[in-house]
mmCIF file with all atom_site columns, C-alpha atoms in Angstrom:
data_model
loop_
_atom_site.group_PDB
_atom_site.id
_atom_site.type_symbol
_atom_site.label_atom_id
_atom_site.label_alt_id
_atom_site.label_comp_id
_atom_site.label_asym_id
_atom_site.label_entity_id
_atom_site.label_seq_id
_atom_site.pdbx_PDB_ins_code
_atom_site.Cartn_x
_atom_site.Cartn_y
_atom_site.Cartn_z
_atom_site.occupancy
_atom_site.B_iso_or_equiv
_atom_site.pdbx_formal_charge
_atom_site.auth_seq_id
_atom_site.auth_comp_id
_atom_site.auth_asym_id
_atom_site.auth_atom_id
_atom_site.pdbx_PDB_model_num
ATOM 1   C CA . MET H 1 1   ? -5.292  -18.551 -20.434 1.00 0.00 ? 1273 MET H CA 1
ATOM 2   C CA . PRO H 1 2   ? -7.317  -21.017 -17.690 1.00 0.00 ? 1274 PRO H CA 1
ATOM 3   C CA . THR H 1 3   ? -10.659 -20.346 -17.750 1.00 0.00 ? 1275 THR H CA 1
ATOM 4   C CA . ASP H 1 4   ? -11.773 -22.954 -15.137 1.00 0.00 ? 1276 ASP H CA 1
ATOM 5   C CA . HIS H 1 5   ? -13.438 -23.043 -11.769 1.00 0.00 ? 1277 HIS H CA 1
ATOM 6   C CA . SER H 1 6   ? -9.557  -23.607 -10.443 1.00 0.00 ? 1278 SER H CA 1
ATOM 7   C CA . PHE H 1 7   ? -8.195  -20.996 -7.220  1.00 0.00 ? 1279 PHE H CA 1
ATOM 8   C CA . PRO H 1 8   ? -8.081  -18.142 -7.434  1.00 0.00 ? 1280 PRO H CA 1
ATOM 9   C CA . GLY H 1 9   ? -10.676 -18.378 -10.448 1.00 0.00 ? 1281 GLY H CA 1
ATOM 10  C CA . ARG H 1 10  ? -11.658 -16.672 -13.510 1.00 0.00 ? 1282 ARG H CA 1
ATOM 11  C CA . ARG H 1 11  ? -13.589 -13.086 -11.753 1.00 0.00 ? 1283 ARG H CA 1
ATOM 12  C CA . ILE H 1 12  ? -10.722 -12.300 -8.846  1.00 0.00 ? 1284 ILE H CA 1
ATOM 13  C CA . SER H 1 13  ? -7.154  -13.083 -11.737 1.00 0.00 ? 1285 SER H CA 1
ATOM 14  C CA . ALA H 1 14  ? -9.469  -10.340 -14.198 1.00 0.00 ? 1286 ALA H CA 1
ATOM 15  C CA . VAL H 1 15  ? -10.237 -7.738  -10.908 1.00 0.00 ? 1287 VAL H CA 1
ATOM 16  C CA . SER H 1 16  ? -6.471  -8.756  -9.823  1.00 0.00 ? 1288 SER H CA 1
ATOM 17  C CA . MET H 1 17  ? -5.442  -8.577  -13.385 1.00 0.00 ? 1289 MET H CA 1
ATOM 18  C CA . ILE H 1 18  ? -7.035  -5.019  -14.292 1.00 0.00 ? 1290 ILE H CA 1
ATOM 19  C CA . VAL H 1 19  ? -7.118  -2.883  -10.761 1.00 0.00 ? 1291 VAL H CA 1
ATOM 20  C CA . GLY H 1 20  ? -3.389  -4.136  -9.476  1.00 0.00 ? 1292 GLY H CA 1
ATOM 21  C CA . PRO H 1 21  ? -1.187  -2.792  -12.593 1.00 0.00 ? 1293 PRO H CA 1
ATOM 22  C CA . LEU H 1 22  ? -3.821  0.561   -12.597 1.00 0.00 ? 1294 LEU H CA 1
ATOM 23  C CA . LEU H 1 23  ? -3.097  0.678   -8.558  1.00 0.00 ? 1295 LEU H CA 1
ATOM 24  C CA . LEU H 1 24  ? 0.368   0.181   -8.865  1.00 0.00 ? 1296 LEU H CA 1
ATOM 25  C CA . LEU H 1 25  ? 0.600   2.944   -12.316 1.00 0.00 ? 1297 LEU H CA 1
ATOM 26  C CA . ALA H 1 26  ? -1.642  5.425   -9.324  1.00 0.00 ? 1298 ALA H CA 1
ATOM 27  C CA . GLY H 1 27  ? 0.669   5.138   -7.240  1.00 0.00 ? 1299 GLY H CA 1
ATOM 28  C CA . ALA H 1 28  ? 4.021   5.565   -9.363  1.00 0.00 ? 1300 ALA H CA 1
ATOM 29  C CA . LEU H 1 29  ? 2.505   8.584   -10.820 1.00 0.00 ? 1301 LEU H CA 1
ATOM 30  C CA . THR H 1 30  ? 1.346   10.262  -7.777  1.00 0.00 ? 1302 THR H CA 1
ATOM 31  C CA . ARG H 1 31  ? 5.879   10.404  -6.272  1.00 0.00 ? 1303 ARG H CA 1
ATOM 32  C CA . VAL H 1 32  ? 6.103   11.866  -9.596  1.00 0.00 ? 1304 VAL H CA 1
ATOM 33  C CA . PRO H 1 33  ? 6.502   15.665  -7.790  1.00 0.00 ? 1305 PRO H CA 1
ATOM 34  C CA . PHE H 1 34  ? 9.031   14.193  -5.539  1.00 0.00 ? 1306 PHE H CA 1
ATOM 35  C CA . PRO H 1 35  ? 12.679  14.024  -5.829  1.00 0.00 ? 1307 PRO H CA 1
ATOM 36  C CA . PHE H 1 36  ? 13.857  10.291  -6.318  1.00 0.00 ? 1308 PHE H CA 1
ATOM 37  C CA . SER H 1 37  ? 15.966  9.669   -2.609  1.00 0.00 ? 1309 SER H CA 1
ATOM 38  C CA . PHE H 1 38  ? 14.902  8.470   0.421   1.00 0.00 ? 1310 PHE H CA 1
ATOM 39  C CA . THR H 1 39  ? 15.852  11.933  1.904   1.00 0.00 ? 1311 THR H CA 1
ATOM 40  C CA . GLU H 1 40  ? 13.756  13.758  -0.780  1.00 0.00 ? 1312 GLU H CA 1
ATOM 41  C CA . GLN H 1 41  ? 10.859  11.629  -0.216  1.00 0.00 ? 1313 GLN H CA 1
ATOM 42  C CA . LEU H 1 42  ? 10.851  11.975  3.985   1.00 0.00 ? 1314 LEU H CA 1
ATOM 43  C CA . ALA H 1 43  ? 10.467  15.813  3.574   1.00 0.00 ? 1315 ALA H CA 1
ATOM 44  C CA . ALA H 1 44  ? 7.931   15.598  1.260   1.00 0.00 ? 1316 ALA H CA 1
ATOM 45  C CA . VAL H 1 45  ? 5.665   13.682  3.615   1.00 0.00 ? 1317 VAL H CA 1
ATOM 46  C CA . PRO H 1 46  ? 5.073   17.286  6.057   1.00 0.00 ? 1318 PRO H CA 1
ATOM 47  C CA . ARG H 1 47  ? 4.226   19.298  3.124   1.00 0.00 ? 1319 ARG H CA 1
ATOM 48  C CA . ALA H 1 48  ? 1.612   16.922  1.271   1.00 0.00 ? 1320 ALA H CA 1
ATOM 49  C CA . PRO H 1 49  ? 1.609   13.636  3.703   1.00 0.00 ? 1321 PRO H CA 1
ATOM 50  C CA . GLY H 1 50  ? -1.601  12.962  1.935   1.00 0.00 ? 1322 GLY H CA 1
ATOM 51  C CA . LEU H 1 51  ? -0.506  12.164  -1.609  1.00 0.00 ? 1323 LEU H CA 1
ATOM 52  C CA . VAL H 1 52  ? 2.726   10.893  -0.683  1.00 0.00 ? 1324 VAL H CA 1
ATOM 53  C CA . ILE H 1 53  ? 1.076   8.195   1.563   1.00 0.00 ? 1325 ILE H CA 1
ATOM 54  C CA . GLY H 1 54  ? -1.654  7.700   -0.351  1.00 0.00 ? 1326 GLY H CA 1
ATOM 55  C CA . GLY H 1 55  ? 0.679   7.322   -3.114  1.00 0.00 ? 1327 GLY H CA 1
ATOM 56  C CA . TYR H 1 56  ? 3.070   4.486   -1.306  1.00 0.00 ? 1328 TYR H CA 1
ATOM 57  C CA . THR H 1 57  ? -0.560  3.396   -0.517  1.00 0.00 ? 1329 THR H CA 1
ATOM 58  C CA . ALA H 1 58  ? -1.663  2.470   -3.765  1.00 0.00 ? 1330 ALA H CA 1
ATOM 59  C CA . PHE H 1 59  ? 1.554   1.350   -4.823  1.00 0.00 ? 1331 PHE H CA 1
ATOM 60  C CA . LEU H 1 60  ? 1.362   -1.432  -1.851  1.00 0.00 ? 1332 LEU H CA 1
ATOM 61  C CA . ALA H 1 61  ? -2.401  -2.045  -2.771  1.00 0.00 ? 1333 ALA H CA 1
ATOM 62  C CA . GLY H 1 62  ? -1.235  -2.953  -6.313  1.00 0.00 ? 1334 GLY H CA 1
ATOM 63  C CA . ASN H 1 63  ? 1.736   -4.854  -5.246  1.00 0.00 ? 1335 ASN H CA 1
ATOM 64  C CA . VAL H 1 64  ? -0.345  -7.284  -2.844  1.00 0.00 ? 1336 VAL H CA 1
ATOM 65  C CA . LEU H 1 65  ? -3.360  -7.419  -5.536  1.00 0.00 ? 1337 LEU H CA 1
ATOM 66  C CA . MET H 1 66  ? -0.955  -8.874  -8.370  1.00 0.00 ? 1338 MET H CA 1
ATOM 67  C CA . TRP H 1 67  ? -0.608  -12.358 -7.016  1.00 0.00 ? 1339 TRP H CA 1
ATOM 68  C CA . PRO H 1 68  ? -4.177  -13.555 -8.313  1.00 0.00 ? 1340 PRO H CA 1
ATOM 69  C CA . ALA H 1 69  ? -2.779  -12.270 -11.500 1.00 0.00 ? 1341 ALA H CA 1
ATOM 70  C CA . VAL H 1 70  ? 0.606   -14.003 -11.131 1.00 0.00 ? 1342 VAL H CA 1
ATOM 71  C CA . VAL H 1 71  ? -0.670  -17.252 -10.734 1.00 0.00 ? 1343 VAL H CA 1
ATOM 72  C CA . THR H 1 72  ? -3.179  -17.465 -13.908 1.00 0.00 ? 1344 THR H CA 1
ATOM 73  C CA . LEU H 1 73  ? -0.607  -16.190 -15.876 1.00 0.00 ? 1345 LEU H CA 1
ATOM 74  C CA . ALA H 1 74  ? 1.640   -19.275 -14.799 1.00 0.00 ? 1346 ALA H CA 1
ATOM 75  C CA . ARG H 1 75  ? -0.524  -21.444 -14.430 1.00 0.00 ? 1347 ARG H CA 1
ATOM 76  C CA . GLY H 1 76  ? -0.847  -20.876 -18.131 1.00 0.00 ? 1348 GLY H CA 1
ATOM 77  C CA . ILE H 1 77  ? 2.827   -21.206 -18.711 1.00 0.00 ? 1349 ILE H CA 1
ATOM 78  C CA . GLY H 1 78  ? 3.040   -23.954 -17.258 1.00 0.00 ? 1350 GLY H CA 1
ATOM 79  C CA . ARG H 1 79  ? 0.647   -25.653 -19.939 1.00 0.00 ? 1351 ARG H CA 1
ATOM 80  C CA . THR H 1 80  ? 3.258   -26.467 -22.256 1.00 0.00 ? 1352 THR H CA 1
ATOM 81  C CA . HIS H 1 81  ? 6.380   -25.031 -20.369 1.00 0.00 ? 1353 HIS H CA 1
ATOM 82  C CA . PRO H 1 82  ? 5.650   -26.029 -16.583 1.00 0.00 ? 1354 PRO H CA 1
ATOM 83  C CA . MET H 1 83  ? 9.633   -25.145 -15.371 1.00 0.00 ? 1355 MET H CA 1
ATOM 84  C CA . TRP H 1 84  ? 9.657   -21.564 -16.877 1.00 0.00 ? 1356 TRP H CA 1
ATOM 85  C CA . ALA H 1 85  ? 5.719   -21.023 -14.892 1.00 0.00 ? 1357 ALA H CA 1
ATOM 86  C CA . ALA H 1 86  ? 7.300   -22.653 -11.854 1.00 0.00 ? 1358 ALA H CA 1
ATOM 87  C CA . TRP H 1 87  ? 10.395  -20.559 -11.677 1.00 0.00 ? 1359 TRP H CA 1
ATOM 88  C CA . GLY H 1 88  ? 8.564   -17.341 -13.313 1.00 0.00 ? 1360 GLY H CA 1
ATOM 89  C CA . GLY H 1 89  ? 5.932   -17.498 -10.629 1.00 0.00 ? 1361 GLY H CA 1
ATOM 90  C CA . ALA H 1 90  ? 7.544   -18.622 -7.516  1.00 0.00 ? 1362 ALA H CA 1
ATOM 91  C CA . PHE H 1 91  ? 9.976   -15.552 -8.011  1.00 0.00 ? 1363 PHE H CA 1
ATOM 92  C CA . VAL H 1 92  ? 7.312   -12.866 -9.123  1.00 0.00 ? 1364 VAL H CA 1
ATOM 93  C CA . ILE H 1 93  ? 4.915   -13.980 -6.111  1.00 0.00 ? 1365 ILE H CA 1
ATOM 94  C CA . PHE H 1 94  ? 8.543   -14.055 -3.881  1.00 0.00 ? 1366 PHE H CA 1
ATOM 95  C CA . GLY H 1 95  ? 9.309   -10.146 -4.976  1.00 0.00 ? 1367 GLY H CA 1
ATOM 96  C CA . LEU H 1 96  ? 6.097   -8.872  -4.228  1.00 0.00 ? 1368 LEU H CA 1
ATOM 97  C CA . PHE H 1 97  ? 6.275   -10.094 -0.667  1.00 0.00 ? 1369 PHE H CA 1
ATOM 98  C CA . GLU H 1 98  ? 9.837   -8.355  -0.881  1.00 0.00 ? 1370 GLU H CA 1
ATOM 99  C CA . ARG H 1 99  ? 8.291   -5.185  -2.088  1.00 0.00 ? 1371 ARG H CA 1
ATOM 100 C CA . THR H 1 100 ? 5.240   -5.527  0.646   1.00 0.00 ? 1372 THR H CA 1
ATOM 101 C CA . PHE H 1 101 ? 8.410   -5.635  3.253   1.00 0.00 ? 1373 PHE H CA 1
ATOM 102 C CA . HIS H 1 102 ? 9.543   -2.825  2.434   1.00 0.00 ? 1374 HIS H CA 1
ATOM 103 C CA . ALA H 1 103 ? 6.075   -0.811  2.462   1.00 0.00 ? 1375 ALA H CA 1
ATOM 104 C CA . GLY H 1 104 ? 5.766   -1.648  5.938   1.00 0.00 ? 1376 GLY H CA 1
ATOM 105 C CA . ILE H 1 105 ? 9.096   -0.010  6.257   1.00 0.00 ? 1377 ILE H CA 1
ATOM 106 C CA . ASN H 1 106 ? 8.102   3.106   4.047   1.00 0.00 ? 1378 ASN H CA 1
ATOM 107 C CA . GLN H 1 107 ? 5.000   3.169   5.838   1.00 0.00 ? 1379 GLN H CA 1
ATOM 108 C CA . THR H 1 108 ? 6.785   3.431   9.875   1.00 0.00 ? 1380 THR H CA 1
ATOM 109 C CA . ALA H 1 109 ? 9.303   6.073   8.142   1.00 0.00 ? 1381 ALA H CA 1
ATOM 110 C CA . PHE H 1 110 ? 6.355   8.193   7.593   1.00 0.00 ? 1382 PHE H CA 1
ATOM 111 C CA . ARG H 1 111 ? 4.919   8.121   10.973  1.00 0.00 ? 1383 ARG H CA 1
ATOM 112 C CA . LEU H 1 112 ? 8.618   8.610   12.430  1.00 0.00 ? 1384 LEU H CA 1
ATOM 113 C CA . VAL H 1 113 ? 7.966   11.376  10.304  1.00 0.00 ? 1385 VAL H CA 1
ATOM 114 C CA . LEU H 1 114 ? 4.856   12.820  11.766  1.00 0.00 ? 1386 LEU H CA 1
ATOM 115 C CA . ARG H 1 115 ? 5.103   11.492  15.058  1.00 0.00 ? 1387 ARG H CA 1
ATOM 116 C CA . ARG H 1 116 ? 8.581   11.750  16.028  1.00 0.00 ? 1388 ARG H CA 1
ATOM 117 C CA . GLY H 1 117 ? 10.353  14.875  13.723  1.00 0.00 ? 1389 GLY H CA 1
ATOM 118 C CA . LEU H 1 118 ? 12.143  14.833  9.675   1.00 0.00 ? 1390 LEU H CA 1
ATOM 119 C CA . ASP H 1 119 ? 15.497  14.561  11.608  1.00 0.00 ? 1391 ASP H CA 1
ATOM 120 C CA . SER H 1 120 ? 14.303  11.677  13.423  1.00 0.00 ? 1392 SER H CA 1
ATOM 121 C CA . ALA H 1 121 ? 13.108  9.788   10.324  1.00 0.00 ? 1393 ALA H CA 1
ATOM 122 C CA . THR H 1 122 ? 16.159  10.203  8.218   1.00 0.00 ? 1394 THR H CA 1
ATOM 123 C CA . ALA H 1 123 ? 18.412  9.227   10.908  1.00 0.00 ? 1395 ALA H CA 1
ATOM 124 C CA . PHE H 1 124 ? 16.708  6.484   11.517  1.00 0.00 ? 1396 PHE H CA 1
ATOM 125 C CA . VAL H 1 125 ? 15.987  4.953   8.324   1.00 0.00 ? 1397 VAL H CA 1
ATOM 126 C CA . GLN H 1 126 ? 19.766  6.358   6.977   1.00 0.00 ? 1398 GLN H CA 1
ATOM 127 C CA . ASP H 1 127 ? 21.342  4.374   9.425   1.00 0.00 ? 1399 ASP H CA 1
ATOM 128 C CA . SER H 1 128 ? 19.323  1.322   9.404   1.00 0.00 ? 1400 SER H CA 1
ATOM 129 C CA . TYR H 1 129 ? 19.636  1.414   5.636   1.00 0.00 ? 1401 TYR H CA 1
ATOM 130 C CA . GLN H 1 130 ? 21.731  -1.857  5.121   1.00 0.00 ? 1402 GLN H CA 1
ATOM 131 C CA . ASP H 1 131 ? 20.648  -3.542  7.692   1.00 0.00 ? 1403 ASP H CA 1
ATOM 132 C CA . THR H 1 132 ? 20.514  -7.592  6.705   1.00 0.00 ? 1404 THR H CA 1
ATOM 133 C CA . HIS H 1 133 ? 17.107  -9.106  7.149   1.00 0.00 ? 1405 HIS H CA 1
ATOM 134 C CA . LEU H 1 134 ? 15.425  -12.455 5.394   1.00 0.00 ? 1406 LEU H CA 1
ATOM 135 C CA . PHE H 1 135 ? 14.308  -10.507 2.584   1.00 0.00 ? 1407 PHE H CA 1
ATOM 136 C CA . SER H 1 136 ? 17.723  -9.651  1.935   1.00 0.00 ? 1408 SER H CA 1
ATOM 137 C CA . TYR H 1 137 ? 18.511  -12.761 0.628   1.00 0.00 ? 1409 TYR H CA 1
ATOM 138 C CA . LEU H 1 138 ? 15.680  -12.392 -2.070  1.00 0.00 ? 1410 LEU H CA 1
ATOM 139 C CA . SER H 1 139 ? 16.274  -8.840  -3.190  1.00 0.00 ? 1411 SER H CA 1
ATOM 140 C CA . PHE H 1 140 ? 16.652  -10.380 -6.938  1.00 0.00 ? 1412 PHE H CA 1
ATOM 141 C CA . THR H 1 141 ? 13.744  -11.925 -6.870  1.00 0.00 ? 1413 THR H CA 1
ATOM 142 C CA . ILE H 1 142 ? 11.886  -8.471  -7.301  1.00 0.00 ? 1414 ILE H CA 1
ATOM 143 C CA . MET H 1 143 ? 13.806  -7.683  -10.735 1.00 0.00 ? 1415 MET H CA 1
ATOM 144 C CA . PHE H 1 144 ? 14.402  -11.413 -12.107 1.00 0.00 ? 1416 PHE H CA 1
ATOM 145 C CA . GLY H 1 145 ? 10.966  -13.229 -11.675 1.00 0.00 ? 1417 GLY H CA 1
ATOM 146 C CA . TRP H 1 146 ? 8.991   -10.733 -14.431 1.00 0.00 ? 1418 TRP H CA 1
ATOM 147 C CA . TYR H 1 147 ? 12.449  -11.506 -16.784 1.00 0.00 ? 1419 TYR H CA 1
ATOM 148 C CA . VAL H 1 148 ? 11.842  -15.264 -16.096 1.00 0.00 ? 1420 VAL H CA 1
ATOM 149 C CA . LEU H 1 149 ? 7.964   -15.066 -16.168 1.00 0.00 ? 1421 LEU H CA 1
ATOM 150 C CA . ALA H 1 150 ? 7.726   -12.962 -19.250 1.00 0.00 ? 1422 ALA H CA 1
ATOM 151 C CA . PHE H 1 151 ? 10.140  -14.888 -20.910 1.00 0.00 ? 1423 PHE H CA 1
ATOM 152 C CA . GLY H 1 152 ? 7.773   -18.144 -20.056 1.00 0.00 ? 1424 GLY H CA 1
ATOM 153 C CA . ALA H 1 153 ? 4.550   -16.425 -21.494 1.00 0.00 ? 1425 ALA H CA 1
ATOM 154 C CA . TYR H 1 154 ? 6.210   -15.600 -24.651 1.00 0.00 ? 1426 TYR H CA 1
ATOM 155 C CA . ARG H 1 155 ? 7.689   -18.871 -25.310 1.00 0.00 ? 1427 ARG H CA 1
ATOM 156 C CA . SER H 1 156 ? 4.157   -20.895 -23.763 1.00 0.00 ? 1428 SER H CA 1
ATOM 157 C CA . ARG H 1 157 ? 2.522   -18.446 -26.487 1.00 0.00 ? 1429 ARG H CA 1
ATOM 158 C CA . VAL H 1 158 ? 0.346   -17.285 -23.256 1.00 0.00 ? 1430 VAL H CA 1
ATOM 159 C CA . LEU H 1 159 ? 1.760   -13.335 -24.355 1.00 0.00 ? 1431 LEU H CA 1
ATOM 160 C CA . GLY H 1 160 ? 2.990   -12.155 -27.592 1.00 0.00 ? 1432 GLY H CA 1
ATOM 161 C CA . LEU H 1 161 ? 6.098   -10.670 -28.122 1.00 0.00 ? 1433 LEU H CA 1
ATOM 162 C CA . THR H 1 162 ? 4.807   -7.197  -27.448 1.00 0.00 ? 1434 THR H CA 1
ATOM 163 C CA . GLY H 1 163 ? 3.228   -8.437  -24.130 1.00 0.00 ? 1435 GLY H CA 1
ATOM 164 C CA . SER H 1 164 ? 5.884   -10.131 -23.075 1.00 0.00 ? 1436 SER H CA 1
ATOM 165 C CA . ILE H 1 165 ? 8.472   -7.584  -23.437 1.00 0.00 ? 1437 ILE H CA 1
ATOM 166 C CA . ALA H 1 166 ? 5.827   -5.336  -21.551 1.00 0.00 ? 1438 ALA H CA 1
ATOM 167 C CA . LEU H 1 167 ? 5.558   -7.713  -18.740 1.00 0.00 ? 1439 LEU H CA 1
ATOM 168 C CA . ALA H 1 168 ? 9.681   -7.901  -18.611 1.00 0.00 ? 1440 ALA H CA 1
ATOM 169 C CA . SER H 1 169 ? 9.706   -4.012  -18.154 1.00 0.00 ? 1441 SER H CA 1
ATOM 170 C CA . MET H 1 170 ? 8.524   -3.935  -14.665 1.00 0.00 ? 1442 MET H CA 1
ATOM 171 C CA . GLY H 1 171 ? 11.587  -5.740  -13.652 1.00 0.00 ? 1443 GLY H CA 1
ATOM 172 C CA . THR H 1 172 ? 13.417  -1.871  -14.541 1.00 0.00 ? 1444 THR H CA 1
ATOM 173 C CA . VAL H 1 173 ? 11.134  -0.556  -11.169 1.00 0.00 ? 1445 VAL H CA 1
ATOM 174 C CA . PRO H 1 174 ? 13.380  0.373   -9.090  1.00 0.00 ? 1446 PRO H CA 1
ATOM 175 C CA . LEU H 1 175 ? 13.717  -1.905  -5.582  1.00 0.00 ? 1447 LEU H CA 1
ATOM 176 C CA . GLY H 1 176 ? 14.099  -1.135  -2.150  1.00 0.00 ? 1448 GLY H CA 1
ATOM 177 C CA . VAL H 1 177 ? 12.775  1.286   0.421   1.00 0.00 ? 1449 VAL H CA 1
ATOM 178 C CA . LEU H 1 178 ? 10.966  4.428   0.028   1.00 0.00 ? 1450 LEU H CA 1
ATOM 179 C CA . LYS H 1 179 ? 12.524  5.224   -3.490  1.00 0.00 ? 1451 LYS H CA 1
ATOM 180 C CA . GLY H 1 180 ? 10.948  7.753   -5.742  1.00 0.00 ? 1452 GLY H CA 1
ATOM 181 C CA . THR H 1 181 ? 9.434   7.512   -8.985  1.00 0.00 ? 1453 THR H CA 1
ATOM 182 C CA . ASP H 1 182 ? 11.646  7.436   -12.262 1.00 0.00 ? 1454 ASP H CA 1
ATOM 183 C CA . ALA H 1 183 ? 11.550  7.061   -15.718 1.00 0.00 ? 1455 ALA H CA 1
ATOM 184 C CA . PHE H 1 184 ? 12.272  2.811   -15.259 1.00 0.00 ? 1456 PHE H CA 1
ATOM 185 C CA . THR H 1 185 ? 9.138   3.081   -12.458 1.00 0.00 ? 1457 THR H CA 1
ATOM 186 C CA . ILE H 1 186 ? 6.247   4.802   -14.835 1.00 0.00 ? 1458 ILE H CA 1
ATOM 187 C CA . ALA H 1 187 ? 7.915   2.705   -17.802 1.00 0.00 ? 1459 ALA H CA 1
ATOM 188 C CA . GLY H 1 188 ? 7.538   -0.692  -15.949 1.00 0.00 ? 1460 GLY H CA 1
ATOM 189 C CA . THR H 1 189 ? 3.985   -0.196  -14.171 1.00 0.00 ? 1461 THR H CA 1
ATOM 190 C CA . LEU H 1 190 ? 3.013   1.234   -17.968 1.00 0.00 ? 1462 LEU H CA 1
ATOM 191 C CA . GLY H 1 191 ? 4.265   -2.527  -19.262 1.00 0.00 ? 1463 GLY H CA 1
ATOM 192 C CA . LEU H 1 192 ? 2.535   -4.119  -17.199 1.00 0.00 ? 1464 LEU H CA 1
ATOM 193 C CA . CYS H 1 193 ? -0.909  -2.578  -17.525 1.00 0.00 ? 1465 CYS H CA 1
ATOM 194 C CA . VAL H 1 194 ? 0.322   -3.816  -21.595 1.00 0.00 ? 1466 VAL H CA 1
ATOM 195 C CA . ALA H 1 195 ? 0.544   -7.037  -20.570 1.00 0.00 ? 1467 ALA H CA 1
ATOM 196 C CA . PHE H 1 196 ? -2.373  -7.645  -17.654 1.00 0.00 ? 1468 PHE H CA 1
ATOM 197 C CA . LEU H 1 197 ? -5.148  -5.471  -18.720 1.00 0.00 ? 1469 LEU H CA 1
ATOM 198 C CA . PRO H 1 198 ? -5.967  -7.033  -21.903 1.00 0.00 ? 1470 PRO H CA 1
ATOM 199 C CA . LEU H 1 199 ? -5.454  -10.962 -20.555 1.00 0.00 ? 1471 LEU H CA 1
ATOM 200 C CA . GLY H 1 200 ? -8.009  -9.191  -17.552 1.00 0.00 ? 1472 GLY H CA 1
ATOM 201 C CA . PHE H 1 201 ? -10.599 -7.815  -20.242 1.00 0.00 ? 1473 PHE H CA 1
ATOM 202 C CA . ARG H 1 202 ? -10.503 -11.624 -22.016 1.00 0.00 ? 1474 ARG H CA 1
ATOM 203 C CA . LEU H 1 203 ? -11.101 -13.590 -18.784 1.00 0.00 ? 1475 LEU H CA 1
ATOM 204 C CA . VAL H 1 204 ? -14.168 -10.953 -17.648 1.00 0.00 ? 1476 VAL H CA 1
ATOM 205 C CA . ARG H 1 205 ? -15.671 -11.617 -21.660 1.00 0.00 ? 1477 ARG H CA 1
ATOM 206 C CA . GLU H 1 206 ? -14.749 -15.886 -21.781 1.00 0.00 ? 1478 GLU H CA 1
ATOM 207 C CA . GLY H 1 207 ? -17.399 -16.226 -18.659 1.00 0.00 ? 1479 GLY H CA 1
ATOM 208 C CA . PRO H 1 208 ? -20.843 -16.878 -18.136 1.00 0.00 ? 1480 PRO H CA 1
ATOM 209 C CA . ARG H 1 209 ? -22.527 -13.870 -16.915 1.00 0.00 ? 1481 ARG H CA 1
ATOM 210 C CA . PRO H 1 210 ? -23.106 -14.114 -12.972 1.00 0.00 ? 1482 PRO H CA 1
ATOM 211 C CA . SER H 1 211 ? -26.662 -15.409 -11.487 1.00 0.00 ? 1483 SER H CA 1
ATOM 212 C CA . ARG H 1 212 ? -28.659 -13.072 -9.254  1.00 0.00 ? 1484 ARG H CA 1
ATOM 213 C CA . ARG H 1 213 ? -27.375 -15.641 -6.695  1.00 0.00 ? 1485 ARG H CA 1
ATOM 214 C CA . SER H 1 214 ? -24.109 -14.841 -7.378  1.00 0.00 ? 1486 SER H CA 1
ATOM 215 C CA . VAL H 1 215 ? -24.731 -11.187 -7.166  1.00 0.00 ? 1487 VAL H CA 1
ATOM 216 C CA . LEU H 1 216 ? -25.992 -11.638 -4.109  1.00 0.00 ? 1488 LEU H CA 1
ATOM 217 C CA . LEU H 1 217 ? -23.551 -13.659 -2.390  1.00 0.00 ? 1489 LEU H CA 1
ATOM 218 C CA . THR H 1 218 ? -20.303 -11.410 -2.910  1.00 0.00 ? 1490 THR H CA 1
ATOM 219 C CA . LEU H 1 219 ? -22.795 -8.157  -2.221  1.00 0.00 ? 1491 LEU H CA 1
ATOM 220 C CA . LEU H 1 220 ? -23.148 -9.769  1.187   1.00 0.00 ? 1492 LEU H CA 1
ATOM 221 C CA . GLY H 1 221 ? -19.224 -11.016 1.127   1.00 0.00 ? 1493 GLY H CA 1
ATOM 222 C CA . THR H 1 222 ? -18.309 -7.448  0.344   1.00 0.00 ? 1494 THR H CA 1
ATOM 223 C CA . ALA H 1 223 ? -20.187 -5.920  3.121   1.00 0.00 ? 1495 ALA H CA 1
ATOM 224 C CA . VAL H 1 224 ? -19.017 -8.703  5.646   1.00 0.00 ? 1496 VAL H CA 1
ATOM 225 C CA . VAL H 1 225 ? -15.340 -8.294  4.928   1.00 0.00 ? 1497 VAL H CA 1
ATOM 226 C CA . GLY H 1 226 ? -15.766 -4.968  5.108   1.00 0.00 ? 1498 GLY H CA 1
ATOM 227 C CA . LEU H 1 227 ? -16.833 -4.876  8.372   1.00 0.00 ? 1499 LEU H CA 1
ATOM 228 C CA . LEU H 1 228 ? -14.079 -6.597  8.710   1.00 0.00 ? 1500 LEU H CA 1
ATOM 229 C CA . ALA H 1 229 ? -11.485 -4.982  7.492   1.00 0.00 ? 1501 ALA H CA 1
ATOM 230 C CA . TYR H 1 230 ? -13.249 -1.979  10.010  1.00 0.00 ? 1502 TYR H CA 1
ATOM 231 C CA . ALA H 1 231 ? -12.692 -4.101  12.906  1.00 0.00 ? 1503 ALA H CA 1
ATOM 232 C CA . SER H 1 232 ? -9.210  -5.055  12.206  1.00 0.00 ? 1504 SER H CA 1
ATOM 233 C CA . THR H 1 233 ? -8.355  -1.631  12.502  1.00 0.00 ? 1505 THR H CA 1
ATOM 234 C CA . LEU H 1 234 ? -9.718  -1.182  15.873  1.00 0.00 ? 1506 LEU H CA 1
ATOM 235 C CA . GLY H 1 235 ? -6.918  -3.572  17.889  1.00 0.00 ? 1507 GLY H CA 1
#
């Protein structure tokens, strides 16, 4: 695996590989108590808004956090198989964009339930479910990107057979708006943990320990980012 200082860097990549899959798994497990269909997902919001919205938010956070891990994995593949790295990395990242777009619709639907009622929100989602938009043409990347990336990881020996199969299982996770958790969701997010967590911990072990100055600057930067994040909610 790359351990130099190329973007996104060893530490960011390690955090992405460890925390991203765990958040996806946590979000998926949180949705287990509720039936899979979008009508049942919406119906669960009035009964357990914190659990439903929190689970979807955790899944969204994990999805967004995965891009550094994918970039770093693609860089490792690209050392020997640049074509598989390019196509696999690009498709997976496009798929992450697609899932983020779906997550925005999910959050809007949840707010409609809380502010306009369940019937209104359900009717809105049902009426607009098949509407065509830009991301309609990229849905295939959500599934096939993981297959291409996993094959490239196996061919390049960045991952072994078990890790590559585990990575490919992420392509079986259902896609679309307001999808609940099924066996494929659990298998895919667990597979992502199997594939990425060992790589993330390896990156942590391989690099030098951060200096005191780096730790202080990181803490300061984290505080500034937190303030900016809070300020963003005010507008």
